Short mmCIF file of C-alpha atoms and ligand atoms in Angstrom, two decimals:
data_model
loop_
_atom_site.label_atom_id
_atom_site.label_comp_id
_atom_site.label_asym_id
_atom_site.label_seq_id
_atom_site.Cartn_x
_atom_site.Cartn_y
_atom_site.Cartn_z
CA MET A 29 -21.45 10.73 27.83
CA THR A 30 -20.21 7.34 26.62
CA GLN A 31 -16.88 6.51 25.07
CA THR A 32 -15.52 3.42 23.36
CA ILE A 33 -11.92 3.08 22.29
CA ALA A 34 -9.65 0.72 20.34
CA THR A 35 -6.17 0.87 18.80
CA ALA A 36 -4.81 -1.00 15.80
CA ARG A 37 -1.52 -1.30 13.98
CA ALA A 38 -1.10 -2.02 10.27
CA CYS A 39 1.84 -2.27 7.89
CA SER A 40 2.21 -0.46 4.62
CA ASN A 41 2.57 -2.66 1.54
CA ILE A 42 4.41 -2.62 -1.75
CA ALA A 43 2.54 -3.87 -4.80
CA PHE A 44 4.29 -6.46 -6.97
CA ILE A 45 1.33 -6.45 -9.39
CA LYS A 46 -0.18 -2.98 -9.36
CA TYR A 47 -3.68 -1.65 -8.79
CA TRP A 48 -4.18 1.18 -11.26
CA GLY A 49 -7.66 2.29 -12.34
CA ASN A 50 -11.09 1.49 -10.94
CA ARG A 51 -14.11 -0.21 -12.50
CA ASP A 52 -16.17 1.54 -9.84
CA SER A 53 -14.46 4.47 -8.18
CA ALA A 54 -17.10 4.99 -5.46
CA LEU A 55 -16.63 1.41 -4.22
CA ARG A 56 -12.96 1.27 -5.27
CA LEU A 57 -13.56 -1.88 -7.28
CA PRO A 58 -10.27 -2.16 -9.16
CA ALA A 59 -9.81 -2.68 -12.89
CA ASN A 60 -7.54 -5.65 -12.09
CA GLY A 61 -6.44 -7.84 -9.19
CA SER A 62 -3.13 -7.07 -7.49
CA ILE A 63 -0.46 -8.70 -5.32
CA SER A 64 1.68 -7.11 -2.61
CA MET A 65 4.05 -7.70 0.28
CA ASN A 66 3.42 -6.09 3.66
CA LEU A 67 6.30 -3.94 4.92
CA ASP A 68 6.99 -4.70 8.56
CA SER A 69 8.90 -1.55 9.50
CA LEU A 70 6.59 0.93 7.79
CA GLN A 71 3.62 0.99 10.14
CA THR A 72 0.69 3.10 11.22
CA VAL A 73 -0.79 2.91 14.72
CA THR A 74 -4.27 4.40 15.09
CA THR A 75 -6.47 4.94 18.13
CA VAL A 76 -10.18 5.58 17.54
CA ARG A 77 -12.31 6.90 20.40
CA PHE A 78 -16.03 7.23 19.74
CA ASP A 79 -17.41 9.83 22.11
CA THR A 80 -21.03 11.02 22.33
CA ALA A 81 -19.75 14.40 23.54
CA LEU A 82 -18.08 15.11 20.15
CA LEU A 83 -20.01 17.16 17.60
CA THR A 84 -17.63 16.37 14.70
CA ASP A 85 -14.94 13.83 13.90
CA ARG A 86 -11.40 14.91 14.71
CA LEU A 87 -8.12 13.60 13.29
CA ILE A 88 -4.69 14.08 14.79
CA LEU A 89 -2.00 12.79 12.43
CA ASP A 90 1.59 12.63 13.66
CA GLY A 91 0.72 15.14 16.37
CA ARG A 92 -1.03 17.65 14.11
CA GLU A 93 -4.76 18.33 14.01
CA GLN A 94 -6.05 17.84 10.45
CA SER A 95 -8.86 19.56 8.59
CA GLY A 96 -10.16 19.81 5.03
CA GLU A 97 -9.98 16.89 2.60
CA VAL A 98 -7.72 14.72 4.81
CA LEU A 99 -10.26 14.85 7.66
CA MET A 100 -13.22 14.47 5.28
CA ARG A 101 -11.78 11.26 3.82
CA VAL A 102 -11.41 9.75 7.28
CA SER A 103 -14.87 10.96 8.29
CA ARG A 104 -16.46 9.44 5.19
CA HIS A 105 -14.74 6.16 5.99
CA LEU A 106 -16.02 6.25 9.56
CA ASP A 107 -19.52 6.84 8.11
CA HIS A 108 -19.39 3.39 6.45
CA ILE A 109 -18.41 1.80 9.75
CA ARG A 110 -20.99 3.79 11.75
CA ALA A 111 -23.68 2.68 9.26
CA LEU A 112 -22.72 -0.96 9.82
CA ALA A 113 -22.91 -0.52 13.58
CA GLY A 114 -26.09 1.58 13.40
CA VAL A 115 -24.64 4.52 15.35
CA GLN A 116 -23.92 8.17 14.63
CA THR A 117 -21.34 8.85 17.32
CA ARG A 118 -18.38 11.02 16.22
CA ALA A 119 -14.82 9.97 16.86
CA LEU A 120 -11.41 11.30 17.82
CA VAL A 121 -8.81 9.56 15.63
CA ILE A 122 -5.16 9.72 16.65
CA SER A 123 -2.74 8.25 14.17
CA ARG A 124 1.04 7.90 13.98
CA ASN A 125 3.29 6.62 11.21
CA ASN A 126 6.62 5.21 12.30
CA PHE A 127 8.15 6.11 8.94
CA PRO A 128 9.20 9.65 8.08
CA THR A 129 6.09 11.55 7.01
CA GLY A 130 6.65 13.27 3.71
CA ALA A 131 9.36 10.77 2.75
CA GLY A 132 7.22 9.99 -0.25
CA ILE A 133 6.09 6.67 1.22
CA ALA A 134 2.39 6.05 0.69
CA SER A 135 0.62 5.90 4.01
CA SER A 136 -2.98 5.46 2.89
CA ALA A 137 -2.67 1.65 2.86
CA SER A 138 -1.48 1.32 6.45
CA ALA A 139 -3.65 4.25 7.55
CA PHE A 140 -7.01 2.97 6.29
CA SER A 141 -6.22 -0.59 7.32
CA ALA A 142 -5.43 0.47 10.92
CA LEU A 143 -8.39 2.88 10.98
CA THR A 144 -10.81 0.17 9.84
CA VAL A 145 -9.63 -2.42 12.34
CA ALA A 146 -9.59 0.06 15.25
CA ALA A 147 -12.95 1.68 14.43
CA CYS A 148 -14.74 -1.66 13.99
CA ALA A 149 -13.34 -2.91 17.31
CA ALA A 150 -14.27 0.32 19.09
CA LEU A 151 -17.87 -0.08 17.91
CA GLY A 152 -17.96 -3.77 18.86
CA LEU A 153 -18.39 -4.98 15.27
CA ARG A 154 -17.21 -8.55 14.99
CA LEU A 155 -16.02 -8.83 11.40
CA ASN A 156 -13.74 -11.47 9.94
CA GLU A 157 -10.52 -10.68 8.03
CA ARG A 158 -12.24 -10.80 4.65
CA GLN A 159 -14.95 -8.36 5.76
CA LEU A 160 -12.38 -6.02 7.33
CA SER A 161 -10.31 -6.10 4.13
CA ALA A 162 -13.32 -5.23 1.94
CA LEU A 163 -14.25 -2.42 4.32
CA ALA A 164 -10.69 -1.01 4.36
CA ARG A 165 -10.82 -0.96 0.53
CA LEU A 166 -13.56 1.69 0.66
CA GLY A 167 -11.08 4.06 2.33
CA SER A 168 -8.12 3.34 0.07
CA GLY A 169 -7.87 0.48 -2.40
CA SER A 170 -4.40 -0.65 -1.39
CA ALA A 171 -5.49 -0.65 2.29
CA CYS A 172 -7.41 -3.89 1.74
CA ARG A 173 -4.03 -5.57 1.14
CA SER A 174 -2.69 -4.38 4.50
CA VAL A 175 -5.35 -6.25 6.51
CA PRO A 176 -4.04 -9.82 5.91
CA GLY A 177 -0.37 -10.66 6.60
CA GLY A 178 2.65 -11.49 4.48
CA PHE A 179 2.29 -11.85 0.71
CA VAL A 180 -1.23 -10.86 -0.22
CA GLU A 181 -3.56 -11.00 -3.22
CA TRP A 182 -6.48 -8.61 -3.71
CA HIS A 183 -9.20 -10.33 -5.74
CA ALA A 184 -10.70 -7.65 -7.99
CA GLY A 185 -14.19 -9.07 -7.40
CA ARG A 186 -17.54 -8.06 -8.85
CA ASP A 187 -19.09 -6.20 -5.95
CA HIS A 188 -18.27 -4.93 -2.46
CA ASP A 189 -18.26 -8.33 -0.75
CA SER A 190 -16.17 -10.12 -3.39
CA SER A 191 -13.43 -7.46 -3.66
CA TYR A 192 -11.07 -8.22 -0.79
CA ALA A 193 -7.52 -9.39 -0.11
CA GLN A 194 -6.18 -12.58 1.43
CA SER A 195 -2.75 -14.00 2.25
CA ILE A 196 -0.99 -16.09 -0.36
CA THR A 197 1.73 -17.05 2.13
CA PRO A 198 2.69 -15.79 5.61
CA PRO A 199 5.59 -13.31 6.00
CA GLU A 200 8.14 -15.95 7.07
CA HIS A 201 7.60 -17.90 3.84
CA TRP A 202 10.24 -15.90 1.95
CA ALA A 203 13.06 -13.79 3.40
CA LEU A 204 12.89 -10.85 0.99
CA VAL A 205 13.75 -7.26 1.73
CA ASP A 206 12.38 -4.03 0.28
CA LEU A 207 15.03 -1.30 0.10
CA VAL A 208 13.18 1.93 -0.59
CA ALA A 209 15.49 4.39 -2.31
CA ILE A 210 14.12 7.83 -1.54
CA VAL A 211 14.96 10.25 -4.34
CA SER A 212 12.40 12.91 -3.55
CA SER A 213 10.16 13.60 -0.60
CA ALA A 214 8.21 16.31 -2.42
CA HIS A 215 4.43 15.97 -2.30
CA LYS A 216 3.24 14.55 -5.61
CA ALA A 217 1.22 16.76 -7.93
CA VAL A 218 -1.31 14.02 -8.73
CA GLY A 219 -1.90 11.44 -6.00
CA SER A 220 -3.17 7.90 -6.49
CA THR A 221 -6.87 8.74 -6.26
CA GLY A 222 -6.58 11.33 -9.05
CA GLY A 223 -4.31 8.99 -11.01
CA HIS A 224 -6.78 6.08 -10.96
CA ALA A 225 -9.36 8.34 -12.59
CA LEU A 226 -6.96 9.10 -15.46
CA ALA A 227 -6.07 5.45 -16.18
CA PRO A 228 -8.92 4.88 -18.69
CA THR A 229 -7.69 7.86 -20.76
CA SER A 230 -4.60 5.86 -21.78
CA PRO A 231 -5.05 3.59 -24.81
CA LEU A 232 -2.61 1.20 -23.08
CA GLN A 233 -4.79 0.62 -20.00
CA ALA A 234 -7.09 -1.92 -21.70
CA ALA A 235 -4.09 -4.02 -22.74
CA ARG A 236 -2.55 -3.78 -19.27
CA VAL A 237 -5.79 -4.94 -17.64
CA ALA A 238 -6.37 -7.71 -20.21
CA ASP A 239 -2.90 -9.13 -19.50
CA ALA A 240 -3.23 -8.88 -15.70
CA PRO A 241 -4.32 -12.52 -15.11
CA ARG A 242 -1.08 -13.73 -16.75
CA ARG A 243 1.07 -11.48 -14.56
CA LEU A 244 -0.91 -12.39 -11.44
CA ASN A 245 -0.39 -16.11 -12.14
CA LEU A 246 3.36 -15.65 -12.69
CA CYS A 247 3.73 -13.55 -9.55
CA ARG A 248 1.64 -15.86 -7.33
CA GLU A 249 3.62 -18.87 -8.57
CA ALA A 250 6.98 -17.09 -8.10
CA ILE A 251 6.02 -16.33 -4.49
CA ARG A 252 4.81 -19.86 -3.73
CA GLU A 253 7.96 -21.39 -5.26
CA ARG A 254 10.34 -18.66 -4.04
CA ASN A 255 11.50 -18.21 -7.63
CA PHE A 256 13.29 -14.85 -7.54
CA GLU A 257 14.13 -14.64 -11.24
CA GLN A 258 10.47 -15.13 -12.19
CA LEU A 259 9.41 -12.60 -9.54
CA ALA A 260 11.97 -10.05 -10.74
CA ASN A 261 10.88 -10.28 -14.38
CA VAL A 262 7.17 -10.03 -13.68
CA ILE A 263 7.28 -7.20 -11.13
CA GLU A 264 9.53 -5.04 -13.29
CA GLN A 265 7.32 -5.63 -16.32
CA ASP A 266 4.20 -4.88 -14.29
CA ALA A 267 5.60 -1.63 -12.88
CA LEU A 268 6.72 -0.53 -16.35
CA MET A 269 3.28 -1.32 -17.79
CA MET A 270 1.64 0.83 -15.09
CA HIS A 271 4.05 3.69 -15.74
CA ALA A 272 3.47 3.33 -19.50
CA VAL A 273 -0.25 3.85 -18.77
CA MET A 274 0.52 6.81 -16.52
CA MET A 275 2.79 8.43 -19.10
CA THR A 276 0.22 8.01 -21.87
CA SER A 277 -2.79 9.29 -19.89
CA SER A 278 -4.39 12.66 -20.66
CA PRO A 279 -2.92 14.64 -19.01
CA ALA A 280 0.27 12.59 -18.87
CA LEU A 281 1.56 11.55 -15.46
CA ILE A 282 5.34 11.37 -15.43
CA TYR A 283 6.51 10.48 -11.94
CA TRP A 284 10.13 9.56 -12.67
CA LEU A 285 13.11 11.76 -11.91
CA PRO A 286 16.60 11.28 -13.37
CA ALA A 287 17.64 9.36 -10.24
CA THR A 288 14.65 7.00 -10.68
CA LEU A 289 16.03 5.86 -14.03
CA ARG A 290 19.58 5.66 -12.70
CA ILE A 291 18.42 3.20 -10.03
CA MET A 292 16.35 1.14 -12.49
CA GLN A 293 19.36 0.75 -14.80
CA ALA A 294 21.75 -0.04 -11.94
CA VAL A 295 19.38 -2.76 -10.60
CA GLN A 296 19.18 -4.44 -14.02
CA GLN A 297 22.99 -4.37 -14.39
CA TRP A 298 23.47 -5.77 -10.89
CA ARG A 299 21.04 -8.61 -11.60
CA GLN A 300 22.83 -9.54 -14.81
CA ALA A 301 26.03 -9.72 -12.75
CA GLY A 302 24.41 -12.07 -10.23
CA LEU A 303 23.42 -9.62 -7.50
CA LEU A 304 19.74 -10.51 -7.20
CA ALA A 305 17.48 -7.46 -7.07
CA ALA A 306 14.43 -6.14 -8.89
CA PHE A 307 12.78 -2.72 -8.96
CA THR A 308 9.21 -1.58 -8.64
CA ILE A 309 7.85 1.97 -8.52
CA ASP A 310 4.51 3.32 -7.28
CA ALA A 311 2.89 6.67 -8.10
CA GLY A 312 6.04 8.66 -7.36
CA PRO A 313 9.76 8.83 -8.13
CA ASN A 314 11.06 6.59 -5.31
CA VAL A 315 12.25 3.11 -6.23
CA HIS A 316 11.51 -0.02 -4.21
CA VAL A 317 14.35 -2.50 -4.69
CA ILE A 318 13.17 -6.02 -3.83
CA ALA A 319 15.85 -8.58 -3.08
CA PRO A 320 16.63 -11.75 -1.13
CA ALA A 321 17.51 -10.64 2.41
CA GLU A 322 21.14 -11.79 2.16
CA PHE A 323 21.82 -8.97 -0.34
CA ARG A 324 20.45 -6.31 2.02
CA THR A 325 23.73 -4.71 3.15
CA VAL A 326 25.52 -4.67 -0.17
CA LEU A 327 22.48 -3.34 -2.03
CA SER A 328 21.76 -0.70 0.56
CA GLU A 329 25.36 0.57 0.33
CA ARG A 330 25.30 0.60 -3.45
CA LEU A 331 21.96 2.40 -3.58
CA ARG A 332 23.21 5.13 -1.25
CA GLN A 333 26.09 5.80 -3.64
CA ILE A 334 23.78 6.57 -6.57
CA GLU A 335 23.52 10.28 -7.31
CA GLY A 336 20.18 11.65 -6.15
CA VAL A 337 19.42 8.99 -3.52
CA ASP A 338 18.66 10.83 -0.25
CA GLU A 339 18.13 7.82 1.98
CA VAL A 340 17.29 4.12 1.88
CA LEU A 341 14.55 2.68 4.09
CA GLU A 342 14.46 -1.06 4.72
CA ALA A 343 11.55 -3.41 5.35
CA VAL A 344 11.03 -7.17 5.45
CA PRO A 345 7.69 -8.98 4.98
CA GLY A 346 5.18 -7.85 7.61
CA GLY A 347 2.27 -9.44 9.44
CA PRO A 348 -1.47 -8.68 9.44
CA ALA A 349 -3.21 -5.66 10.93
CA CYS A 350 -3.84 -6.26 14.61
CA LEU A 351 -5.39 -4.72 17.69
CA LEU A 352 -3.15 -3.30 20.44
CA ASN A 353 -3.93 -2.87 24.12
CA GLU A 354 -2.24 0.49 24.55
CA HIS A 355 -3.86 3.62 23.20
CA LEU A 356 -2.31 6.77 21.73
CA SER A 357 -3.02 10.05 23.46
CA ALA A 358 -3.72 13.33 21.69
CA ASP A 359 -0.54 15.07 22.87
C1 LIG B 429 0.50 2.95 -7.59
O1 LIG B 429 -4.58 2.59 -2.90
O2 LIG B 429 -3.23 4.73 -2.93
O3 LIG B 429 0.51 2.39 -5.28
O4 LIG B 429 -7.65 3.80 -3.54
O5 LIG B 429 -7.26 6.11 -4.31
O6 LIG B 429 -6.35 5.38 -2.08
P1 LIG B 429 -6.72 4.97 -3.50
O7 LIG B 429 -5.39 4.56 -4.23
P2 LIG B 429 -4.14 3.78 -3.64
O8 LIG B 429 -3.45 3.32 -5.02
C2 LIG B 429 -2.24 2.63 -5.03
C3 LIG B 429 -1.60 2.77 -6.36
C4 LIG B 429 -0.20 2.21 -6.46
C5 LIG B 429 -0.24 0.73 -6.86
C6 LIG B 429 -0.61 -0.25 -5.77
O9 LIG B 429 -0.32 -0.03 -4.58
O10 LIG B 429 -1.19 -1.30 -6.14
#
């Protein structure tokens, strides 16, 4: 029996310019490029132990043994990495999120980023950041953006090797905060993977994709120049364009709840009154309020007062995925 083991940590990320729809869903080649910020306090730590004594892959997520589609998705991802290393050894994967599971916070980005980095290290594959990012993308598109650190751009690319993410600036470049207003922790009816497949059914998707280079340029420039007003305008417009596509897909995907809209309207009023903040929303009802860090306390208090807000999580720009020396145990 031989065993090899490695552990990695990766941050979740929030997209400023969204990934919605694939040109190639098997390879997760996106319809458009995207830009995100890593979230330092929303992390996944994953230990991967390849063991010749195992007959199947196993996955223990937040202390619970997984089966079915969740395990299959991890197993399929490990298959890509095993193929690269030329081995067939099965693995025990132990993974923990440090954010409340079921809080409605997407974990596939941090999960597949940490899984990729740990599994490659455990098999002795020496890949660079770009290769790791492209590989993580096969597990979950947004995971490619959690491999590099800070503010990150995913180049849509034309094929597997050219579709990867890289840092625009490191995390310390801009002291922003993401206040995640949780309005529902219910499991969503249609997750991202199913949603991407519906994007082309909206007549608005082609216009959203055609305009993406303009939004990407504005967002990249706003980050480089720390121009919050420009960032606020472009990320709100981008999120609304994605939700317009979702709402006009067949079947329609309507993720917002009444509290979602209450927060969006409050954020716009606050900004007009000089309290800098901007909203963005992923495939769910929770609202990410992005703001300069100095507004953190006042915004967090105000968000908690809005009817329907259960809790507010806070994160600042996070670093790249990295290997750790200590391993998780199964119990
Ligand atoms: C709305 O990366 O979760 O959060 O590739 O199917 O795992 P899969 O999709 P995923 O999609 C993220 C969609 C989004 C926007 C974004 O993060 O860019």
